[in-house]
Amino acid sequence: MKKLYIETLGCAMNVRDSEHMIAELNSKEPYELTDDLKDADLIIINTCSVREKPVSKLFSEIGVFNKFKKKDAKIGVTGCTASHLGRDIIKRAPVVDFVLGARNISKITKVIDKRHAVEVDINYDDSSYAFGDYRTNRFKSMVNISMGCDKSCTYCIVPATRGDEVSIPSNLIVTEITKAVKTGAKEVMLLGQNVNNYGKHFSSNSENCNFTELLKKISKIEGLERIRFTSPHPLHMDDEFLKEFFSNPKICKQIHVPLQSGSTSLLKSMKRGYSKEWFLNRCEKIRKLCPEATISTDIIVGFPGESEEDFNDTMDVLEKVRFEQLFSFKYSARPHTTAANFENQISKEVAGSRLTKLQRRHTEILDEIMDAELGKIHEVYFDELKAGGRVSGRSDDGKLFFVDGSEELLGQIKRVEVTKTSRGALEGTLFA
Ligand code: SAH
Ligand code: SF4
Ligand code: F3S
C-alpha cells in the first residue's frame, strides 16, 4: 500500500481539508498514513497563510523534505499559501510536484499524477460536492457548512485564499452528519469562516435557511448529542441566534466571539462592522442568559495606528468579559490586504510588549477561572485514549479533562468531578 505523509498547519478548516484529501485519495487508491517522511510515497504540506512566519518556513521545509524523501516520492503544496502563491511555489521550488489551493482540494486525485499541476481558482465552487468519508477521530466529526468569506477585514488574507462565501445546502450537511453519527460520532463541529452568516449565498437560489434554522435542523438528528461551531462573527450574533444558543440543549455552551480589538476606532479601520459597546453587549447577554457558557476570543495587537489608548480598550474588554480562552497574535502585514499599506505601522517592540502584557493578564484571569473549577461536576464526552491508562475528553463548555480509565469510556458522556486543576486541563474522577 502507498504511504502518505501529511502535515497540516492553520485552522480547523485546514484540518478538515486534510481529512477530505485523505478521503479523496483513498477513493482512487488506498493510502496508509505515516509519520515517517522517509517512508512516504506522497508528501502533502497543507499550508496556512494567515500570518507571515509559516510562509517563510515553507520553502526551507520543502528543502528538508526533498533531502530526506524517497527518490520517487511526490511533494504537493496545498491550502491557503498554495492559493495565493500559486505557480510561484514551483518556480521557487521545482521539486514540488503539484500546487492545490484551499478552494480546490476536491481536485486532489486529478493533480497527483500531473507533474507541476497548479489548481488555485478561488472562485471554484464545490459546495455541492460529496467528499468521501474520512475522519481522524471516530467519536466526533467536523462538517463544513460554508466555504470562503464575504467580509473584507483589512488585515485578513483569507478572502484572497478561500474566495467568496458560498453556503453548503442544508440537506447535504444533515446527510453528512447523519452518516457520521451512524459510525460513532456523537459530536459535530460545524465549520466556516463566518458560520452565523450561513445562508446568505447559496449556489442555487432554491434554498432559504439561516444559521439559527440550520442549528434547529441539525439538532433533530437522532443520536447526535453535541453541536459545536467555529467561527461565528460578533456582528451577526443577533438575539434570535443567542436565544437558540442558550435554549437548545444539544448546542455546547462554548462560544467563540472574536474581538480582534477593543477600540471602536481600530475596529472601524479593521472593517469589523461592530463597536466596543456592541461586543460588550453581546458578551454581557451571553453571560446573563447562559452563565455556564465559556467565551473564547481572538485578539490582534499592534494593528496599524494602535495607540496606547486603543490597546487599553482591548485590556478593558479583557477585564470585563474575562474570556475563558484567548488566542492572541501580533499583527502581521499580509499581501492582498489593505492594512498592509496603511501608514502608522507599529514597531515589533511595541507590539511585542503589548502582547506580553495582554497574555500575562489573561493568564492570571485563567488561573482564577480554573482554580474555581475544583470540586465542580461536568458532563465529559470521552474521545481519546492516552498513555498510562488515561482517557481524555471535553466538557460541554469545552474544557479538556483527563481521567484514569480505559477504552470502554470512549464514546461515552459521563459525569466527572474535578479533583485537580491547571491552566490547560482539568483532572477528575467519575461521579456516580
Ligand atoms: N473568520 C475568523 C478568523 C479566521 S483567521 C474570524 O473572523 O474570526 C483567525 C485569526 O487569525 C483571526 O481571528 C485573527 O485574530 C488572526 N489574524 C488574521 N489575520 C491576521 C494578521 N494579518 N495578523 C495577525 N493575526 C491575524
Ligand atoms: Fe478574515 Fe474577517 Fe473573513 Fe474572518 S471575517 S476570515 S477575519 S475577512
Ligand atoms: Fe490559515 Fe487559511 Fe485557515 S490562512 S487560518 S489555513 S483559512
PDB file of N, CA, C and O in Angstrom, residues 362-395:
ATOM      1  N   HIS A 362      -4.141  37.790  30.995  1.00  0.00           N
ATOM      2  CA  HIS A 362      -5.099  36.725  30.741  1.00  0.00           C
ATOM      3  C   HIS A 362      -4.753  35.463  31.523  1.00  0.00           C
ATOM      4  O   HIS A 362      -5.645  34.764  32.024  1.00  0.00           O
ATOM      5  N   THR A 363      -3.460  35.197  31.659  1.00  0.00           N
ATOM      6  CA  THR A 363      -3.032  34.020  32.423  1.00  0.00           C
ATOM      7  C   THR A 363      -3.524  34.108  33.864  1.00  0.00           C
ATOM      8  O   THR A 363      -3.979  33.117  34.431  1.00  0.00           O
ATOM      9  N   GLU A 364      -3.433  35.308  34.444  1.00  0.00           N
ATOM     10  CA  GLU A 364      -3.919  35.487  35.837  1.00  0.00           C
ATOM     11  C   GLU A 364      -5.415  35.199  35.920  1.00  0.00           C
ATOM     12  O   GLU A 364      -5.893  34.501  36.806  1.00  0.00           O
ATOM     13  N   ILE A 365      -6.149  35.743  34.938  1.00  0.00           N
ATOM     14  CA  ILE A 365      -7.602  35.538  34.920  1.00  0.00           C
ATOM     15  C   ILE A 365      -7.915  34.048  34.777  1.00  0.00           C
ATOM     16  O   ILE A 365      -8.754  33.485  35.487  1.00  0.00           O
ATOM     17  N   LEU A 366      -7.181  33.405  33.861  1.00  0.00           N
ATOM     18  CA  LEU A 366      -7.411  31.987  33.595  1.00  0.00           C
ATOM     19  C   LEU A 366      -7.144  31.139  34.843  1.00  0.00           C
ATOM     20  O   LEU A 366      -7.890  30.204  35.147  1.00  0.00           O
ATOM     21  N   ASP A 367      -6.077  31.478  35.568  1.00  0.00           N
ATOM     22  CA  ASP A 367      -5.771  30.725  36.792  1.00  0.00           C
ATOM     23  C   ASP A 367      -6.935  30.828  37.781  1.00  0.00           C
ATOM     24  O   ASP A 367      -7.310  29.842  38.403  1.00  0.00           O
ATOM     25  N   GLU A 368      -7.501  32.022  37.893  1.00  0.00           N
ATOM     26  CA  GLU A 368      -8.646  32.189  38.814  1.00  0.00           C
ATOM     27  C   GLU A 368      -9.842  31.355  38.342  1.00  0.00           C
ATOM     28  O   GLU A 368     -10.506  30.691  39.129  1.00  0.00           O
ATOM     29  N   ILE A 369     -10.081  31.396  37.011  1.00  0.00           N
ATOM     30  CA  ILE A 369     -11.213  30.643  36.456  1.00  0.00           C
ATOM     31  C   ILE A 369     -11.026  29.148  36.711  1.00  0.00           C
ATOM     32  O   ILE A 369     -11.942  28.459  37.166  1.00  0.00           O
ATOM     33  N   MET A 370      -9.829  28.645  36.441  1.00  0.00           N
ATOM     34  CA  MET A 370      -9.601  27.206  36.559  1.00  0.00           C
ATOM     35  C   MET A 370      -9.586  26.773  38.029  1.00  0.00           C
ATOM     36  O   MET A 370     -10.120  25.715  38.369  1.00  0.00           O
ATOM     37  N   ASP A 371      -9.003  27.586  38.910  1.00  0.00           N
ATOM     38  CA  ASP A 371      -8.986  27.235  40.347  1.00  0.00           C
ATOM     39  C   ASP A 371     -10.407  27.057  40.877  1.00  0.00           C
ATOM     40  O   ASP A 371     -10.668  26.189  41.705  1.00  0.00           O
ATOM     41  N   ALA A 372     -11.321  27.890  40.367  1.00  0.00           N
ATOM     42  CA  ALA A 372     -12.704  27.833  40.851  1.00  0.00           C
ATOM     43  C   ALA A 372     -13.430  26.565  40.382  1.00  0.00           C
ATOM     44  O   ALA A 372     -14.553  26.291  40.808  1.00  0.00           O
ATOM     45  N   GLU A 373     -12.783  25.795  39.507  1.00  0.00           N
ATOM     46  CA  GLU A 373     -13.410  24.562  38.986  1.00  0.00           C
ATOM     47  C   GLU A 373     -13.324  23.404  39.976  1.00  0.00           C
ATOM     48  O   GLU A 373     -14.062  22.418  39.857  1.00  0.00           O
ATOM     49  N   LEU A 374     -12.410  23.500  40.938  1.00  0.00           N
ATOM     50  CA  LEU A 374     -12.183  22.390  41.870  1.00  0.00           C
ATOM     51  C   LEU A 374     -13.484  21.959  42.554  1.00  0.00           C
ATOM     52  O   LEU A 374     -14.222  22.786  43.084  1.00  0.00           O
ATOM     53  N   GLY A 375     -13.795  20.668  42.467  1.00  0.00           N
ATOM     54  CA  GLY A 375     -14.993  20.140  43.115  1.00  0.00           C
ATOM     55  C   GLY A 375     -16.247  20.220  42.262  1.00  0.00           C
ATOM     56  O   GLY A 375     -17.273  19.629  42.603  1.00  0.00           O
ATOM     57  N   LYS A 376     -16.176  20.937  41.123  1.00  0.00           N
ATOM     58  CA  LYS A 376     -17.365  21.055  40.266  1.00  0.00           C
ATOM     59  C   LYS A 376     -17.584  19.768  39.465  1.00  0.00           C
ATOM     60  O   LYS A 376     -16.648  18.996  39.245  1.00  0.00           O
ATOM     61  N   ILE A 377     -18.822  19.597  39.013  1.00  0.00           N
ATOM     62  CA  ILE A 377     -19.130  18.393  38.235  1.00  0.00           C
ATOM     63  C   ILE A 377     -19.487  18.782  36.800  1.00  0.00           C
ATOM     64  O   ILE A 377     -20.268  19.719  36.580  1.00  0.00           O
ATOM     65  N   HIS A 378     -18.855  18.093  35.847  1.00  0.00           N
ATOM     66  CA  HIS A 378     -19.104  18.366  34.430  1.00  0.00           C
ATOM     67  C   HIS A 378     -19.498  17.088  33.699  1.00  0.00           C
ATOM     68  O   HIS A 378     -19.085  15.998  34.092  1.00  0.00           O
ATOM     69  N   GLU A 379     -20.247  17.251  32.610  1.00  0.00           N
ATOM     70  CA  GLU A 379     -20.528  16.117  31.728  1.00  0.00           C
ATOM     71  C   GLU A 379     -19.418  16.085  30.686  1.00  0.00           C
ATOM     72  O   GLU A 379     -19.273  17.039  29.901  1.00  0.00           O
ATOM     73  N   VAL A 380     -18.643  15.009  30.686  1.00  0.00           N
ATOM     74  CA  VAL A 380     -17.479  14.925  29.801  1.00  0.00           C
ATOM     75  C   VAL A 380     -17.710  13.845  28.744  1.00  0.00           C
ATOM     76  O   VAL A 380     -18.126  12.735  29.062  1.00  0.00           O
ATOM     77  N   TYR A 381     -17.441  14.211  27.489  1.00  0.00           N
ATOM     78  CA  TYR A 381     -17.539  13.248  26.381  1.00  0.00           C
ATOM     79  C   TYR A 381     -16.126  12.735  26.095  1.00  0.00           C
ATOM     80  O   TYR A 381     -15.262  13.498  25.650  1.00  0.00           O
ATOM     81  N   PHE A 382     -15.893  11.468  26.361  1.00  0.00           N
ATOM     82  CA  PHE A 382     -14.544  10.912  26.213  1.00  0.00           C
ATOM     83  C   PHE A 382     -14.297  10.485  24.770  1.00  0.00           C
ATOM     84  O   PHE A 382     -15.089   9.738  24.201  1.00  0.00           O
ATOM     85  N   ASP A 383     -13.179  10.979  24.209  1.00  0.00           N
ATOM     86  CA  ASP A 383     -12.935  10.676  22.799  1.00  0.00           C
ATOM     87  C   ASP A 383     -11.505  10.253  22.478  1.00  0.00           C
ATOM     88  O   ASP A 383     -11.192  10.003  21.325  1.00  0.00           O
ATOM     89  N   GLU A 384     -10.619  10.192  23.476  1.00  0.00           N
ATOM     90  CA  GLU A 384      -9.240   9.817  23.145  1.00  0.00           C
ATOM     91  C   GLU A 384      -8.574   9.017  24.249  1.00  0.00           C
ATOM     92  O   GLU A 384      -8.659   9.391  25.430  1.00  0.00           O
ATOM     93  N   LEU A 385      -7.913   7.952  23.820  1.00  0.00           N
ATOM     94  CA  LEU A 385      -7.160   7.119  24.751  1.00  0.00           C
ATOM     95  C   LEU A 385      -5.759   7.710  24.874  1.00  0.00           C
ATOM     96  O   LEU A 385      -5.125   8.025  23.881  1.00  0.00           O
ATOM     97  N   LYS A 386      -5.298   7.877  26.123  1.00  0.00           N
ATOM     98  CA  LYS A 386      -3.965   8.462  26.322  1.00  0.00           C
ATOM     99  C   LYS A 386      -3.042   7.414  26.943  1.00  0.00           C
ATOM    100  O   LYS A 386      -3.509   6.383  27.432  1.00  0.00           O
ATOM    101  N   ALA A 387      -1.749   7.741  26.986  1.00  0.00           N
ATOM    102  CA  ALA A 387      -0.793   6.793  27.572  1.00  0.00           C
ATOM    103  C   ALA A 387      -1.026   6.667  29.086  1.00  0.00           C
ATOM    104  O   ALA A 387      -1.621   7.565  29.696  1.00  0.00           O
ATOM    105  N   GLY A 388      -0.590   5.586  29.667  1.00  0.00           N
ATOM    106  CA  GLY A 388      -0.612   5.428  31.123  1.00  0.00           C
ATOM    107  C   GLY A 388      -1.993   5.218  31.703  1.00  0.00           C
ATOM    108  O   GLY A 388      -2.278   5.698  32.814  1.00  0.00           O
ATOM    109  N   GLY A 389      -2.881   4.555  30.974  1.00  0.00           N
ATOM    110  CA  GLY A 389      -4.214   4.252  31.498  1.00  0.00           C
ATOM    111  C   GLY A 389      -5.080   5.481  31.716  1.00  0.00           C
ATOM    112  O   GLY A 389      -5.823   5.575  32.698  1.00  0.00           O
ATOM    113  N   ARG A 390      -4.968   6.428  30.814  1.00  0.00           N
ATOM    114  CA  ARG A 390      -5.770   7.656  30.937  1.00  0.00           C
ATOM    115  C   ARG A 390      -6.640   7.872  29.704  1.00  0.00           C
ATOM    116  O   ARG A 390      -6.314   7.431  28.602  1.00  0.00           O
ATOM    117  N   VAL A 391      -7.739   8.568  29.918  1.00  0.00           N
ATOM    118  CA  VAL A 391      -8.647   8.878  28.813  1.00  0.00           C
ATOM    119  C   VAL A 391      -8.941  10.381  28.867  1.00  0.00           C
ATOM    120  O   VAL A 391      -9.058  10.953  29.954  1.00  0.00           O
ATOM    121  N   SER A 392      -9.031  11.021  27.696  1.00  0.00           N
ATOM    122  CA  SER A 392      -9.333  12.451  27.708  1.00  0.00           C
ATOM    123  C   SER A 392     -10.644  12.740  26.993  1.00  0.00           C
ATOM    124  O   SER A 392     -11.122  11.941  26.181  1.00  0.00           O
ATOM    125  N   GLY A 393     -11.207  13.878  27.322  1.00  0.00           N
ATOM    126  CA  GLY A 393     -12.460  14.293  26.698  1.00  0.00           C
ATOM    127  C   GLY A 393     -12.719  15.753  27.002  1.00  0.00           C
ATOM    128  O   GLY A 393     -11.893  16.414  27.640  1.00  0.00           O
ATOM    129  N   ARG A 394     -13.855  16.236  26.536  1.00  0.00           N
ATOM    130  CA  ARG A 394     -14.192  17.653  26.773  1.00  0.00           C
ATOM    131  C   ARG A 394     -15.525  17.765  27.484  1.00  0.00           C
ATOM    132  O   ARG A 394     -16.458  16.998  27.216  1.00  0.00           O
ATOM    133  N   SER A 395     -15.575  18.757  28.370  1.00  0.00           N
ATOM    134  CA  SER A 395     -16.856  19.064  28.999  1.00  0.00           C
ATOM    135  C   SER A 395     -17.712  19.812  27.982  1.00  0.00           C
ATOM    136  O   SER A 395     -17.207  20.293  26.962  1.00  0.00           O
TER     137      SER A 395
END
